[in-house]
Coordinates of C-alpha atoms in Angstrom, one line a residue:
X1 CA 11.1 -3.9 36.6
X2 CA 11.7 -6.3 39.8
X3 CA 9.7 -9.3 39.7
X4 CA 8.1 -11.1 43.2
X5 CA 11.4 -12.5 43.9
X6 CA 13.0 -9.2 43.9
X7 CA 15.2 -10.3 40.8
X8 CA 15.3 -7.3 38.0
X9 CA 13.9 -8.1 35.0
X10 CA 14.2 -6.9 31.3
X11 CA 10.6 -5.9 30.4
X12 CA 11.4 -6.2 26.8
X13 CA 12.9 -10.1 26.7
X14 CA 10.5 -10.9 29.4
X15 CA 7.1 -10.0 28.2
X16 CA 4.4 -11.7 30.1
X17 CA 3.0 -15.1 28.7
X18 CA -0.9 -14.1 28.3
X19 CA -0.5 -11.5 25.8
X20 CA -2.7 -12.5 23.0
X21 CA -5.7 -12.3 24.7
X22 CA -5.6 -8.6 25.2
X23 CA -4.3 -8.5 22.1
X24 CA -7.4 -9.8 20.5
X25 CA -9.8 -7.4 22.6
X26 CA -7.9 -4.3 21.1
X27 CA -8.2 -5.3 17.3
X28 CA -11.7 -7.0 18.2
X29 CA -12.6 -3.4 19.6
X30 CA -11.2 -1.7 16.4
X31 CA -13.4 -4.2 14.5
X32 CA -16.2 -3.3 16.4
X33 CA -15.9 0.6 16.2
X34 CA -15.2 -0.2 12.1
X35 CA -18.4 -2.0 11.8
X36 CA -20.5 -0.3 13.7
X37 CA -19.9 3.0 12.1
X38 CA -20.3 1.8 8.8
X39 CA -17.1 2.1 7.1
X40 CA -16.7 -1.8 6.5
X41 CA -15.5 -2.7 3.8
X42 CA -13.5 0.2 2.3
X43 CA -9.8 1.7 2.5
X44 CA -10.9 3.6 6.4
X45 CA -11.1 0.8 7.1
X46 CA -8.1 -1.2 6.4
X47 CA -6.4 2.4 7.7
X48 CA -8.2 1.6 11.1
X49 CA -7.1 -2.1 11.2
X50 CA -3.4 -1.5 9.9
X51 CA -2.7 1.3 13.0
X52 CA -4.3 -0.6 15.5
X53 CA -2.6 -4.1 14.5
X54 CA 0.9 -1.6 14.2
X55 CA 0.4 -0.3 18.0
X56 CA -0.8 -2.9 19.4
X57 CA 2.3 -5.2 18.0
X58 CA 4.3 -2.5 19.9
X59 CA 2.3 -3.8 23.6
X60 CA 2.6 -7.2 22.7
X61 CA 4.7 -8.6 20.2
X62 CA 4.8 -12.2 20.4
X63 CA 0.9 -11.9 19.9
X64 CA 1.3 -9.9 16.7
X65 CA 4.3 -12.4 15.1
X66 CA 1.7 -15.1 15.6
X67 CA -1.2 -13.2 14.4
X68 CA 0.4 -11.9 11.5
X69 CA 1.7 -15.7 10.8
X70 CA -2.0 -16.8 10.3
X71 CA -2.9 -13.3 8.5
X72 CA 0.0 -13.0 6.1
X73 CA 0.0 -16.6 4.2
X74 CA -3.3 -17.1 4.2
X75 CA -4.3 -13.8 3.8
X76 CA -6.7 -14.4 0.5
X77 CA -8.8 -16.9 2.3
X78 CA -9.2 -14.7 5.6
X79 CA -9.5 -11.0 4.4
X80 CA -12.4 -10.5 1.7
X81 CA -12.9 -7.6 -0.4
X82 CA -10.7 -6.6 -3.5
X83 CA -7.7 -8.3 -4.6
X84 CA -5.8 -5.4 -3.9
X85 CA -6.8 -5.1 -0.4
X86 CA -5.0 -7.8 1.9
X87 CA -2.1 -6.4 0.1
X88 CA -2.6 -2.5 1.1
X89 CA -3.5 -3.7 4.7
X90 CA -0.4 -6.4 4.4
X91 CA 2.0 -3.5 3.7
X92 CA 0.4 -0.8 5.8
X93 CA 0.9 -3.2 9.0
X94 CA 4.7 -3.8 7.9
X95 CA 5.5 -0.3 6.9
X96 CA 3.4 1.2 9.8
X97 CA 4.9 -0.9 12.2
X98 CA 8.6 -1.0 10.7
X99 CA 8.7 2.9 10.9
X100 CA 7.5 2.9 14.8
X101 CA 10.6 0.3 15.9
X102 CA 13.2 1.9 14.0
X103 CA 12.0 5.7 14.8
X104 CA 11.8 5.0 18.2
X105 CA 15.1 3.4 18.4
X106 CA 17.0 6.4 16.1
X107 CA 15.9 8.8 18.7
X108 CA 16.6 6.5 21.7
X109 CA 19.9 5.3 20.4
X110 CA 20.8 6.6 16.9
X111 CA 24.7 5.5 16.8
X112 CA 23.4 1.9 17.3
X113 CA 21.1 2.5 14.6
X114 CA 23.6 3.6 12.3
X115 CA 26.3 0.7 13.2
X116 CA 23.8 -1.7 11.8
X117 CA 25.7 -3.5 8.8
X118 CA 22.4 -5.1 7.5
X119 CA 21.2 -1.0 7.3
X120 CA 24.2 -0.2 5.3
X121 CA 23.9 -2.9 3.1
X122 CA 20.4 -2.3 2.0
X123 CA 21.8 1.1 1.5
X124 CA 23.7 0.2 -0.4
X125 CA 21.7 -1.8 -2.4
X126 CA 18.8 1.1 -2.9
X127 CA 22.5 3.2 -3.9
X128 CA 23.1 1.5 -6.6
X129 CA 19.5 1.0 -7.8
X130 CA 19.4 4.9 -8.1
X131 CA 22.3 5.6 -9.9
X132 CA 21.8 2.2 -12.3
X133 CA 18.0 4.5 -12.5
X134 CA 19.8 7.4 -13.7
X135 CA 22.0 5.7 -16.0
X136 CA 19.6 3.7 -17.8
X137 CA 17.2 7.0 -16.9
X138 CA 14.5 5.4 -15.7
X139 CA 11.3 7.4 -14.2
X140 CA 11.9 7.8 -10.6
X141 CA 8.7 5.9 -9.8
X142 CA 9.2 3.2 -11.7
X143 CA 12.7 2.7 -10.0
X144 CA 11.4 3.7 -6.6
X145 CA 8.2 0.9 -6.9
X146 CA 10.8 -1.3 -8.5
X147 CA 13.5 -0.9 -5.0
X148 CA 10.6 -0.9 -3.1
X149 CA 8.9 -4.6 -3.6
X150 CA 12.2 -5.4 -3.3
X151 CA 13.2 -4.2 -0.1
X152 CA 10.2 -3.4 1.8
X153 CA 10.1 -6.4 3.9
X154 CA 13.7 -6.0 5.1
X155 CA 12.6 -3.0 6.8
X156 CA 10.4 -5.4 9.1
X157 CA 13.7 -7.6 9.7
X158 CA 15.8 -4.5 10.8
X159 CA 12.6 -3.6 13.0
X160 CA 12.5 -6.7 14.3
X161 CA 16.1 -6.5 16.1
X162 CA 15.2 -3.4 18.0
X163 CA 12.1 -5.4 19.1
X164 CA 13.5 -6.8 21.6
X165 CA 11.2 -10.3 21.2
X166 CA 11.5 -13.0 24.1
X167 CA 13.0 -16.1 23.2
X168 CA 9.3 -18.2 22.9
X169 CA 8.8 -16.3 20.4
X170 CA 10.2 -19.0 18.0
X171 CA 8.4 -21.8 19.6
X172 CA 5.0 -20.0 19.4
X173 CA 5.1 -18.9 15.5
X174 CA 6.8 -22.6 14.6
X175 CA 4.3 -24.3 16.5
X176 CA 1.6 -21.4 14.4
X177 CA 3.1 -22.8 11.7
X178 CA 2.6 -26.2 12.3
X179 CA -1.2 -26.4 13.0
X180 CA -1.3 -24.3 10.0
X181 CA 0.4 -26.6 7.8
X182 CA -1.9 -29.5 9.2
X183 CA -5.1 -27.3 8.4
X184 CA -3.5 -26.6 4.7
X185 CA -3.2 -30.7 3.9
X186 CA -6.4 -31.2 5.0
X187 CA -7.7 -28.6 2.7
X188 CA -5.6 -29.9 -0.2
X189 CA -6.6 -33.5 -0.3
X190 CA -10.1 -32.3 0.3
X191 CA -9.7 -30.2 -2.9
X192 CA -7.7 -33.3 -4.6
X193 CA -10.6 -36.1 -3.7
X194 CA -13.6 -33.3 -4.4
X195 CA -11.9 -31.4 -7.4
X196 CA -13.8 -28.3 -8.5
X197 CA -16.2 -28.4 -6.0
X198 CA -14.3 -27.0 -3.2
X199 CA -12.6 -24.6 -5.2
X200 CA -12.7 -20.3 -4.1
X201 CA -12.9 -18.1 -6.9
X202 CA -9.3 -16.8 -6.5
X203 CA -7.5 -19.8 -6.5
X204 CA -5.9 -21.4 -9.5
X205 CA -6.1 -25.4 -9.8
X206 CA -4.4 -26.6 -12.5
X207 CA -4.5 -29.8 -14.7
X208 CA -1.6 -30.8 -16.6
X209 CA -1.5 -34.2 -18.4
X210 CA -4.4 -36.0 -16.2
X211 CA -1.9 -34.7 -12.9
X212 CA -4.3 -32.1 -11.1
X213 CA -2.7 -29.4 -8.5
X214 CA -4.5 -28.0 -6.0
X215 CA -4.1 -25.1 -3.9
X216 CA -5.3 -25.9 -0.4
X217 CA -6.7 -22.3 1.4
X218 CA -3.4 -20.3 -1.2
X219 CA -3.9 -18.9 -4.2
X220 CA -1.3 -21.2 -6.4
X221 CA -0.2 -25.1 -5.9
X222 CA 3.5 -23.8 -5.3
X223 CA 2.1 -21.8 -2.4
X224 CA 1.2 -24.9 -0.6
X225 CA 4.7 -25.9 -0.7
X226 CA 6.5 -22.6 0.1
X227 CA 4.8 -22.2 3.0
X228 CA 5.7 -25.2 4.8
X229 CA 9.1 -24.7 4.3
X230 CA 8.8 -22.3 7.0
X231 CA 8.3 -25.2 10.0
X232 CA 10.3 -27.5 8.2
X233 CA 13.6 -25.3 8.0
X234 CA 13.2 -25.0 11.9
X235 CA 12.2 -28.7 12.5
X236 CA 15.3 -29.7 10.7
X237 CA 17.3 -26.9 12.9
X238 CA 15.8 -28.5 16.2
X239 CA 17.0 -32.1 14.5
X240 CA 20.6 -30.7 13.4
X241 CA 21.3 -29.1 17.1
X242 CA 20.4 -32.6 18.6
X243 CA 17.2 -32.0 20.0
X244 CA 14.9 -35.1 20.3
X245 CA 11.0 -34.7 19.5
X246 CA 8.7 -36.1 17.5
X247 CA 7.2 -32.8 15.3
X248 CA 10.1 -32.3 13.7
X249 CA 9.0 -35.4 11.4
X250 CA 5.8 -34.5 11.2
X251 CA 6.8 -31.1 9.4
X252 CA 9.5 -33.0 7.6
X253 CA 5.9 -35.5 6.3
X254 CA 4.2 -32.2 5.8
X255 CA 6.4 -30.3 3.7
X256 CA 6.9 -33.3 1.5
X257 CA 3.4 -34.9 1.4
X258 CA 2.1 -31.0 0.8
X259 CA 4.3 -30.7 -1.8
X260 CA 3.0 -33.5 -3.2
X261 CA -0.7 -33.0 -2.8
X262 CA -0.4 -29.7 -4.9
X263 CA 2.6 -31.0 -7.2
X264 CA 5.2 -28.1 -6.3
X265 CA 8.1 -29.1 -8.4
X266 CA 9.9 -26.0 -6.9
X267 CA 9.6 -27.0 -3.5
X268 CA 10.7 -30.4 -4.1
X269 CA 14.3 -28.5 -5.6
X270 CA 14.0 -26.3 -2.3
X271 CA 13.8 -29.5 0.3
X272 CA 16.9 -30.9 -1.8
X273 CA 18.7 -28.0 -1.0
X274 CA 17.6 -28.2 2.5
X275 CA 18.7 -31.4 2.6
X276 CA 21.7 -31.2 1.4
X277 CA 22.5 -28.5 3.6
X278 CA 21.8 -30.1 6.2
X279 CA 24.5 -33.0 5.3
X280 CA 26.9 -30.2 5.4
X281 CA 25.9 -28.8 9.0
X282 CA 25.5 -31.6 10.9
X283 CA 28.2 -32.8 13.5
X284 CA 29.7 -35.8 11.8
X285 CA 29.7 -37.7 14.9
X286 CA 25.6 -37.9 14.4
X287 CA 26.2 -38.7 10.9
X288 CA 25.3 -43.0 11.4
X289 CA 22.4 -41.8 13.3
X290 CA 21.3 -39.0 10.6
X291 CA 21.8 -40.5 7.2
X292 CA 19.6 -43.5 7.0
X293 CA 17.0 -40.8 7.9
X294 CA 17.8 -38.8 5.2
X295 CA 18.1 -41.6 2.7
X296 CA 14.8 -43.1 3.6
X297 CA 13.4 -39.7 3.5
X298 CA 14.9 -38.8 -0.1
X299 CA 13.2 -41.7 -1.4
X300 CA 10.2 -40.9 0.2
X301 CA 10.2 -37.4 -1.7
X302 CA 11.6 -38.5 -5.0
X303 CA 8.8 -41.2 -5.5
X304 CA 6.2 -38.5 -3.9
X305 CA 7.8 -36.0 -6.7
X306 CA 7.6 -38.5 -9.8
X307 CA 4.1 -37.7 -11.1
X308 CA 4.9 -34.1 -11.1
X309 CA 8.0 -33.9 -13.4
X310 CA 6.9 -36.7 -15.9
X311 CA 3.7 -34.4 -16.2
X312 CA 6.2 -31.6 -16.2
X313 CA 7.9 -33.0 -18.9
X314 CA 5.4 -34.5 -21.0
X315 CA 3.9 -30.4 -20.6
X316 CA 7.4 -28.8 -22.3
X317 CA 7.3 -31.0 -25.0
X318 CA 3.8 -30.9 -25.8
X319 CA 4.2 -27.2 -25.7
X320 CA 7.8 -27.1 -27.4
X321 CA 9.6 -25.2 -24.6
X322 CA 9.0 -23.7 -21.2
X323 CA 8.2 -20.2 -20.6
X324 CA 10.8 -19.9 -17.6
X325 CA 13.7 -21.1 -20.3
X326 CA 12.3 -18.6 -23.2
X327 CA 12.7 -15.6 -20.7
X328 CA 15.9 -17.4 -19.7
X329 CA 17.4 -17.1 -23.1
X330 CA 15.7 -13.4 -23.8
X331 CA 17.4 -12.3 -20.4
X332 CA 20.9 -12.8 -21.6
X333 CA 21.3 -10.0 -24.1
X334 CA 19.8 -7.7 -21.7
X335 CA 22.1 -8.5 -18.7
X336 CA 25.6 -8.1 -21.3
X337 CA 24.4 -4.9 -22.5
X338 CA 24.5 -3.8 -19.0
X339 CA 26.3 -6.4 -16.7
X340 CA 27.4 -3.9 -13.7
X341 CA 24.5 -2.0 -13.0
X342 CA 22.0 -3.4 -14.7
X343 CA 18.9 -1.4 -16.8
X344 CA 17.1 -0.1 -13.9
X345 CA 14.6 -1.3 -11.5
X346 CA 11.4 -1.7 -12.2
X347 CA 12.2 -2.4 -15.8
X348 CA 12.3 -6.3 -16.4
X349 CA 10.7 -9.4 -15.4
X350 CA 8.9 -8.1 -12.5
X351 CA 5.2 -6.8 -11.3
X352 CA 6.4 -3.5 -11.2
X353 CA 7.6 -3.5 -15.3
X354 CA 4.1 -5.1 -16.1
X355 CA 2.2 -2.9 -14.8
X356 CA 3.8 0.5 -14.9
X357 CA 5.5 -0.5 -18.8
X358 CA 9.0 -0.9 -19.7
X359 CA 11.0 1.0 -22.4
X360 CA 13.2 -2.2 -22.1
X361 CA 10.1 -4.7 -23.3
X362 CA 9.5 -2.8 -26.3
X363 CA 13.3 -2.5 -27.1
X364 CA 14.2 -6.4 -27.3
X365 CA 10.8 -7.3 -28.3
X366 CA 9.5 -9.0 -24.8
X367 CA 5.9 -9.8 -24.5
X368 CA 3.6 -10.6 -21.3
X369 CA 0.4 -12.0 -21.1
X370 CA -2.0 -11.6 -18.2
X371 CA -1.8 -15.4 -17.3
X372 CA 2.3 -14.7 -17.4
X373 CA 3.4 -11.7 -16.1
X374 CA 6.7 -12.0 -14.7
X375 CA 9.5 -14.3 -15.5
X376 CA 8.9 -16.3 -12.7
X377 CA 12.9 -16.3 -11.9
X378 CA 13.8 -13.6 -8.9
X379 CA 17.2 -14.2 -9.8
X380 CA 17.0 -13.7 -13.8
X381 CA 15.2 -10.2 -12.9
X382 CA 17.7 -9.5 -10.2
X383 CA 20.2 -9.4 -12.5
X384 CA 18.7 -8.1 -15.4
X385 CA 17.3 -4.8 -13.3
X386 CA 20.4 -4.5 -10.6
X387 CA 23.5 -5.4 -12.7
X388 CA 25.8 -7.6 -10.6
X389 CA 26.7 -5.5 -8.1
X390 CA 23.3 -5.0 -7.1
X391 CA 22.5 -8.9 -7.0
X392 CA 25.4 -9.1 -4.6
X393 CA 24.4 -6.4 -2.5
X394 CA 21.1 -8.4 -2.1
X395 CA 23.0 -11.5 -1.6
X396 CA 25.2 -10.0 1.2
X397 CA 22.0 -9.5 3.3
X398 CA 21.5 -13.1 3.3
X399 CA 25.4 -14.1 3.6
X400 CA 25.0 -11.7 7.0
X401 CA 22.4 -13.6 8.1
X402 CA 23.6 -16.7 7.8
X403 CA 26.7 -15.9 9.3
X404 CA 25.6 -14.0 12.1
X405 CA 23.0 -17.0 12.7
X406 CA 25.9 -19.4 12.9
X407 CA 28.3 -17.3 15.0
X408 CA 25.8 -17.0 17.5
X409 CA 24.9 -20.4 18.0
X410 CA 28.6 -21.0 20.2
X411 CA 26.7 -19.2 23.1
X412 CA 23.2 -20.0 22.5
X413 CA 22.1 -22.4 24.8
X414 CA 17.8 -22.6 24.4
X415 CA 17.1 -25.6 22.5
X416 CA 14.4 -23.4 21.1
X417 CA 17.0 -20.6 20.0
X418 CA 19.3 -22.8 19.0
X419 CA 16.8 -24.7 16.6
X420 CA 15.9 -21.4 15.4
X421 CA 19.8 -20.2 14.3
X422 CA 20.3 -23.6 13.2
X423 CA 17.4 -23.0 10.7
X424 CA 18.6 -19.8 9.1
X425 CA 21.4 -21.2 6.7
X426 CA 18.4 -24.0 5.6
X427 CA 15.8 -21.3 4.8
X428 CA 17.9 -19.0 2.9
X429 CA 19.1 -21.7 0.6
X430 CA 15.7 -22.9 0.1
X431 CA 14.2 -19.5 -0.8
X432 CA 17.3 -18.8 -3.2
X433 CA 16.7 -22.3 -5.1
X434 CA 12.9 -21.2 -4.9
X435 CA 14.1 -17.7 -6.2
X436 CA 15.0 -19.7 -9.7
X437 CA 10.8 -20.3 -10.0
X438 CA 9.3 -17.4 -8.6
X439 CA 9.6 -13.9 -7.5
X440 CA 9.6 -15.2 -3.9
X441 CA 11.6 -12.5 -2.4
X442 CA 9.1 -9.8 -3.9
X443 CA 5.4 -11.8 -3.8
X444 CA 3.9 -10.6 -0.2
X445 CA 2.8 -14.0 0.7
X446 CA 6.4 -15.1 0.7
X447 CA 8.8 -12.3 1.1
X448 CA 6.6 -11.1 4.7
X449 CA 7.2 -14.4 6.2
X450 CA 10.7 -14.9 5.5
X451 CA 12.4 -11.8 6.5
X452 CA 9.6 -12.0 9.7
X453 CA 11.1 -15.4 10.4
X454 CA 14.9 -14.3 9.8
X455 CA 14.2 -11.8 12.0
X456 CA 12.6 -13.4 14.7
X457 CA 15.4 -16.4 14.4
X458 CA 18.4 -14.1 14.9
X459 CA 17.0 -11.3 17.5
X460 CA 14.5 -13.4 19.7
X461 CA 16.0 -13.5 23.0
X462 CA 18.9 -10.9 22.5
X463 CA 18.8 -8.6 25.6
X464 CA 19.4 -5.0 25.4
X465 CA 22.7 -3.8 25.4
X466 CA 21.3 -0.8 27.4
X467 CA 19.6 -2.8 30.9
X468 CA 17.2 -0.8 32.8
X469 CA 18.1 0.2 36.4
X470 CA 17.5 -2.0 39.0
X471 CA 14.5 -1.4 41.0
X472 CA 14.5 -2.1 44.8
X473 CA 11.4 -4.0 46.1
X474 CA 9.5 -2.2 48.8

């Protein structure tokens, strides 16, 4: 494609600026055409909806990341209807989507496909799901549902590289992100000065020894927290490559003053880990600048974090024990009886064992309720399900990652893209110390947009190795 100037252009890194508009009159037609015919609400649909937000994803891109940035975290508050639903039209978009990249590119380019080491590895992570399956002999849908909540999000990631997404990408979904957060905080001390009053039918608000959390527009207090981890891990990034600005404090106040708000202990471990990591990446010739920022900001979060634990405490011991422990200890037995490959997927500690049953459950006596259904511990029913060779096959996604992130930022000169690389090492630690309090890498809500952001982080901005022809200019 030549541009005015006669330059040639890459149509798929340089996608035009005003995008989401037409964007927005495509789905607004398919909403139109739904309601008009009378087949809102109802699973046509959400059929309707999830192929029209898939294609038109394919014409603009950047639109759909920033779309799907407000749809997928908040997606309880903004899609009514059943439970179930903003999860079928959730995965229907990803899967729908996912399969359109990745078929595409197979037939374009199927050797490039196939040289992917992130495909391989999740390969080889559904490889040794099946034959842990047939071991254990587990029925092949519980072990394929089991894989699948697992894994279907990382088909969006691979997706996402043959995407070919400009660079702004990044700046437009962080910046999504960021108006997000500020609507979320307003919500939550709304909710915390109004209390029950201001509360939606599916959320949770919790009291626990006079501390009360609240859930902002999520559906649980830890929600609040995990979600503004996403800006924060960048914000940090755009601080660590030695960018100046002033919103990468304001997500910094965010994460911890949302955290806060809704009492998300988890979190609070997560930004430790983010902070920490960010002690280790920094260039130690910033670190006089840096570490009286840091400092200042620790103690910021540690007295914003005090109420929580002491009511955290004072909640184990009134109670005798925490739940997360008792699974914990009930895990252990279960992992030695199997260590390698695990008992199966889809057979411990996730949705997928509650609701389909598990032969593992009534064979070491392990009881659910429908207030606790998992073991809240992604790691703990890693293990237990994939052995340890399939935990570090799913670890060895997000060592790639994290590698690949850093190896690229020697060459990577957009502050924007930099910021972005700079981020991935900080978000994958924070998910895997959130991973020790909740299925994060399974729930929707969480699992869509991290590997969404991983992917955007590391492909934004990569040009085809395959540039078009040039075009002369009449």
């Amino acid at each position: 494609m030549a541009s005015p100037t006669g330059l040639t252009q890459d149509p798929h890194v340089e996608a035009p600026r005003a995008e989401l508009g037409p964007m927005i009159a495509v789905l607004g037609a398919g909403a139109g055409a739904v309601v008009l015919t009378g087949l809102w609400p109802g699973p046509v649909a959400i059929a309707v909806w999830t192929l029209a937000f898939a294609l038109a994803g394919l014409r603009w891109p950047v639109a759909m990341l920033v779309i799907y940035a407000i749809l997928e975290p908040f997606q309880r508050f903004l899609v009514s209807g059943p439970e179930a639903w903003p999860r079928y039209f959730d995965e229907g978009v990803m899967l729908t989507f996912s399969v359109l990249v990745l078929g595409r590119e197979f037939f374009r380019r199927p050797a490039a496909v196939f040289r992917d080491p992130f495909l391989w590895t999740g390969l080889g992570f559904i490889a040794l799901g099946l034959a842990s399956a047939r071991l254990n002999q587990v029925p092949l849908i519980n072990a394929g549902a089991g894989m699948f909540v697992t894994l279907d999000y990382f088909a969006w990631f691979l997706a996402l590289r043959y995407l070919r997404l400009p660079g702004r990408a990044v700046k437009a979904v962080t910046f999504t992100w960021v108006l997000g957060g500020l609507v979320t905080i307003s919500a939550a001390l709304i909710q915390k000065l109004g209390g029950p009053t201001f509360k939606f039918g599916w959320q949770m608000m919790i009291e626990e020894h006079g501390v009360r959390r609240v859930s902002a527009l999520f559906e649980h207090p830890n929600d609040v927290g995990f979600f503004l981890l996403l800006p924060l891990c960048i914000g940090v990034g755009w601080l660590l490559a030695n960018q100046r600005s002033w919103w990468p404090w304001l997500v910094v106040l965010m994460a911890i003053g949302g955290s806060a708000v809704a009492v998300s202990r988890s979190t609070f471990l997560a930004l430790a880990v983010v902070g920490l990591a960010s002690l280790l990446l920094i260039d130690r010739r910033h670190w006089s600048r840096v570490l009286p920022a840091v400092v200042a900001v620790s103690l910021v979060a540690a007295i914003a974090a005090g109420p929580g634990v002491k009511a955290r405490i004072a909640k184990v011991r009134a109670e005798n024990g925490d739940a997360r422990l008792s699974y914990l200890r009930a895990a252990v037995p279960i992992v030695l009886s199997s260590p390698a490959l695990g008992v199966g997927p889809g057979t411990f500690g996730g949705e997928v064992a509650f609701r389909f049953g598990s032969e593992v459950y009534r064979k070491y006596d392990i009881q659910f309720t429908d207030d606790w259904r998992t073991v809240d511990n992604f790691w703990v029913h890693l293990i237990v399900e994939s052995g340890a060779l399939g935990t570090a096959a799913f670890l060895l996604i997000l060592v790639l990652a994290t590698l690949r992130a850093r190896g690229q930022l020697s060459t990577e000169t957009d502050p924007w893209r930099r910021a972005g690389l700079m981020g991935v090492p900080l978000l994958v630690g924070a998910y895997c110390a959130l991973g020790t309090a909740a299925n994060v890498f399974e729930a929707n809500a969480h699992a869509g947009p991290l590997w969404m952001t991983l992917g955007m982080l590391l492909w934004a901005g990569q040009r085809s190795t395959k540039q078009p022809s040039p075009t002369s200019v009449a």
